[in-house]
Amino acid sequence: APDWSGRLRVMEKSSVVTLKLEDRGSNQLFAACPIETYPGPAIEAVTDSSRYFVIRIVNEATKQRAFIGIGFSDRSDSFDLNVTLQDHFKLKKKEDEISHETPSAVPQLDLAFKEGQTIKININGRKGNDQAKTKPKPKSTLTGNLLPPPPTTGSILPPPPVGGIPPPLHT
């Protein structure tokens, strides 16, 4: 049996990710694990199981640190934590790369029209002045997935009897 069980929340504030371990009933903070990189020293997956991790919890007031093991009863919850952290840090890396790019490194394209340049656009396969010619619309028919109209009230058959012998029809 575990020494403690509760809720784990993945929080991000100002691009800093923190795992918060909260008590189940009171939702009070039990421990916090700030994560700078993943995988990294703050959280590491256990090599022989996909459900367990070692995390470094930090006391914000005293800056004391301790390593504890956490485990998930359901493998999919462990997978979700792993993927969430990977996605966050992949996005953060991409954002850093974009912010460090210089505008001169990106080639500038001149997409403006040149003097006297024109373009021709065909819409719905029409060309030039064929817009005056319109095709007649086909008349709608009851084909395909359309249902026939409901029967008139006089032609509804009574439900079959329980005994299996149908009653005579009254017309």
Tab-separated table of C-alpha atoms in Angstrom:
chain	number	residue	atom	x	y	z
A	1	ALA	CA	0.000	0.000	0.000
A	2	PRO	CA	1.309	3.485	-0.795
A	3	ASP	CA	2.348	5.830	2.025
A	4	TRP	CA	0.398	8.650	0.401
A	5	SER	CA	-2.161	8.904	-2.381
A	6	GLY	CA	-3.655	11.986	-3.910
A	7	ARG	CA	-3.976	14.027	-7.063
A	8	LEU	CA	-1.155	15.004	-9.407
A	9	ARG	CA	-1.621	18.187	-11.413
A	10	VAL	CA	0.639	19.425	-14.187
A	11	MET	CA	0.706	23.225	-14.053
A	12	GLU	CA	2.463	25.766	-16.245
A	13	LYS	CA	3.086	29.357	-15.230
A	14	SER	CA	5.399	31.650	-17.185
A	15	SER	CA	6.734	28.652	-19.144
A	16	VAL	CA	7.753	26.856	-15.915
A	17	VAL	CA	6.134	23.443	-15.496
A	18	THR	CA	5.395	22.206	-11.994
A	19	LEU	CA	4.002	18.875	-10.880
A	20	LYS	CA	1.787	19.497	-7.880
A	21	LEU	CA	0.916	16.646	-5.555
A	22	GLU	CA	-2.297	17.552	-3.712
A	23	ASP	CA	-4.153	15.796	-0.916
A	24	ARG	CA	-7.241	14.052	-2.208
A	25	GLY	CA	-9.833	15.451	0.203
A	26	SER	CA	-8.562	18.925	1.067
A	27	ASN	CA	-6.731	19.722	-2.210
A	28	GLN	CA	-3.885	21.182	-0.118
A	29	LEU	CA	-0.416	21.112	-1.645
A	30	PHE	CA	1.571	18.111	-0.414
A	31	ALA	CA	4.670	18.594	-2.585
A	32	ALA	CA	5.775	20.425	-5.729
A	33	CYS	CA	8.246	19.399	-8.417
A	34	PRO	CA	9.418	22.245	-10.686
A	35	ILE	CA	10.624	20.899	-14.056
A	36	GLU	CA	13.136	22.791	-16.209
A	37	THR	CA	13.780	20.052	-18.789
A	38	TYR	CA	12.321	16.671	-19.618
A	39	PRO	CA	13.801	14.179	-19.341
A	40	GLY	CA	16.019	15.785	-16.758
A	41	PRO	CA	17.067	15.774	-13.110
A	42	ALA	CA	13.626	16.827	-11.822
A	43	ILE	CA	11.730	13.818	-13.199
A	44	GLU	CA	12.981	10.525	-14.520
A	45	ALA	CA	11.089	7.446	-15.633
A	46	VAL	CA	11.978	4.173	-13.926
A	47	THR	CA	13.754	1.867	-16.373
A	48	ASP	CA	11.876	-1.369	-15.636
A	49	SER	CA	8.300	-0.016	-15.536
A	50	SER	CA	6.256	2.489	-17.500
A	51	ARG	CA	4.061	3.381	-14.497
A	52	TYR	CA	6.696	4.703	-12.077
A	53	PHE	CA	8.802	7.870	-11.904
A	54	VAL	CA	11.356	9.422	-9.579
A	55	ILE	CA	10.680	13.116	-8.996
A	56	ARG	CA	12.622	15.827	-7.168
A	57	ILE	CA	10.312	17.748	-4.855
A	58	VAL	CA	11.352	21.200	-3.667
A	59	ASN	CA	10.246	23.144	-0.595
A	60	GLU	CA	9.775	26.667	-1.970
A	61	ALA	CA	10.373	28.354	1.412
A	62	THR	CA	13.589	26.576	2.432
A	63	LYS	CA	14.719	25.378	-1.047
A	64	GLN	CA	15.255	21.895	0.442
A	65	ARG	CA	15.054	19.093	-2.100
A	66	ALA	CA	14.168	15.427	-1.818
A	67	PHE	CA	13.700	12.596	-4.322
A	68	ILE	CA	10.572	10.469	-4.069
A	69	GLY	CA	9.058	7.735	-6.193
A	70	ILE	CA	5.574	8.043	-7.604
A	71	GLY	CA	3.512	5.417	-9.366
A	72	PHE	CA	0.244	5.248	-11.252
A	73	SER	CA	-2.246	2.421	-10.847
A	74	ASP	CA	-3.289	2.858	-14.483
A	75	ARG	CA	-0.681	2.722	-17.256
A	76	SER	CA	-2.655	5.202	-19.401
A	77	ASP	CA	-2.310	7.906	-16.692
A	78	SER	CA	1.445	7.400	-16.700
A	79	PHE	CA	1.460	7.599	-20.487
A	80	ASP	CA	-0.557	10.845	-20.388
A	81	LEU	CA	1.970	12.458	-17.999
A	82	ASN	CA	4.872	11.374	-20.178
A	83	VAL	CA	3.288	12.667	-23.399
A	84	THR	CA	2.180	15.943	-21.788
A	85	LEU	CA	5.703	16.712	-20.620
A	86	GLN	CA	7.242	15.710	-23.967
A	87	ASP	CA	4.765	17.870	-25.902
A	88	HIS	CA	5.333	20.884	-23.645
A	89	PHE	CA	9.106	20.814	-23.906
A	90	LYS	CA	9.015	20.093	-27.654
A	91	LEU	CA	6.834	23.193	-28.117
A	92	LYS	CA	9.066	25.235	-25.816
A	93	LYS	CA	12.148	24.213	-27.830
A	94	LYS	CA	10.397	25.157	-31.096
A	95	GLU	CA	9.391	28.554	-29.653
A	96	ASP	CA	12.973	29.203	-28.537
A	97	GLU	CA	14.268	28.366	-32.021
A	98	ILE	CA	11.774	30.725	-33.630
A	99	SER	CA	12.559	33.568	-31.205
A	100	HIS	CA	16.307	33.241	-31.896
A	101	GLU	CA	15.901	33.368	-35.682
A	102	THR	CA	16.985	36.599	-37.275
A	103	PRO	CA	14.611	38.128	-39.796
A	104	SER	CA	17.415	38.246	-42.386
A	105	ALA	CA	17.781	34.442	-42.195
A	106	VAL	CA	14.292	34.020	-43.621
A	107	PRO	CA	14.262	34.734	-47.372
A	108	GLN	CA	12.028	37.660	-48.304
A	109	LEU	CA	9.614	36.905	-51.122
A	110	ASP	CA	8.274	39.645	-53.364
A	111	LEU	CA	4.747	38.500	-54.182
A	112	ALA	CA	3.526	41.860	-55.502
A	113	PHE	CA	2.231	42.191	-59.063
A	114	LYS	CA	4.724	43.628	-61.502
A	115	GLU	CA	3.819	46.601	-63.722
A	116	GLY	CA	1.198	45.443	-66.250
A	117	GLN	CA	0.986	41.879	-64.881
A	118	THR	CA	-2.491	40.306	-64.880
A	119	ILE	CA	-3.917	36.990	-63.801
A	120	LYS	CA	-6.915	35.019	-65.006
A	121	ILE	CA	-9.105	33.099	-62.537
A	122	ASN	CA	-11.526	30.333	-63.578
A	123	ILE	CA	-14.358	29.804	-61.127
A	124	ASN	CA	-16.339	26.527	-61.240
A	125	GLY	CA	-14.743	25.639	-64.553
A	126	ARG	CA	-16.266	28.686	-66.277
A	127	LYS	CA	-14.113	30.600	-68.707
A	128	GLY	CA	-14.297	34.226	-69.789
A	129	ASN	CA	-17.850	35.547	-70.361
A	130	ASP	CA	-19.648	32.190	-70.127
A	131	GLN	CA	-21.385	33.425	-66.992
A	132	ALA	CA	-24.471	34.477	-69.012
A	133	LYS	CA	-25.052	30.845	-69.957
A	134	THR	CA	-26.588	28.993	-67.038
A	135	LYS	CA	-27.287	25.333	-66.947
A	136	PRO	CA	-30.876	24.363	-66.112
A	137	LYS	CA	-31.234	22.671	-62.759
A	138	PRO	CA	-32.391	19.058	-62.919
A	139	LYS	CA	-35.881	18.414	-61.621
A	140	SER	CA	-35.844	16.788	-58.213
A	141	THR	CA	-37.119	13.220	-58.032
A	142	LEU	CA	-37.603	10.792	-55.173
A	143	THR	CA	-34.451	8.795	-55.599
A	144	GLY	CA	-31.470	7.966	-53.472
A	145	ASN	CA	-31.907	8.057	-49.715
A	146	LEU	CA	-35.166	10.009	-49.668
A	147	LEU	CA	-38.052	8.325	-47.878
A	148	PRO	CA	-41.534	7.995	-49.438
A	149	PRO	CA	-44.361	10.010	-47.843
A	150	PRO	CA	-46.075	8.474	-44.796
A	151	PRO	CA	-49.141	6.286	-45.433
A	152	THR	CA	-52.644	7.687	-45.046
A	153	THR	CA	-54.461	6.961	-41.792
A	154	GLY	CA	-56.874	4.419	-43.352
A	155	SER	CA	-54.115	2.101	-44.561
A	156	ILE	CA	-52.349	1.458	-41.245
A	157	LEU	CA	-52.493	-2.193	-40.222
A	158	PRO	CA	-53.229	-3.071	-36.588
A	159	PRO	CA	-50.354	-4.617	-34.604
A	160	PRO	CA	-50.054	-8.407	-34.720
A	161	PRO	CA	-51.744	-10.255	-31.855
A	162	VAL	CA	-49.794	-12.000	-29.165
A	163	GLY	CA	-51.154	-15.447	-30.076
A	164	GLY	CA	-49.652	-15.368	-33.584
A	165	ILE	CA	-52.896	-15.513	-35.668
A	166	PRO	CA	-53.651	-12.232	-37.401
A	167	PRO	CA	-57.195	-10.797	-37.146
A	168	PRO	CA	-59.220	-10.392	-40.328
A	169	LEU	CA	-58.711	-7.086	-42.171
A	170	HIS	CA	-61.636	-4.606	-42.079
A	171	THR	CA	-61.832	-2.323	-45.067
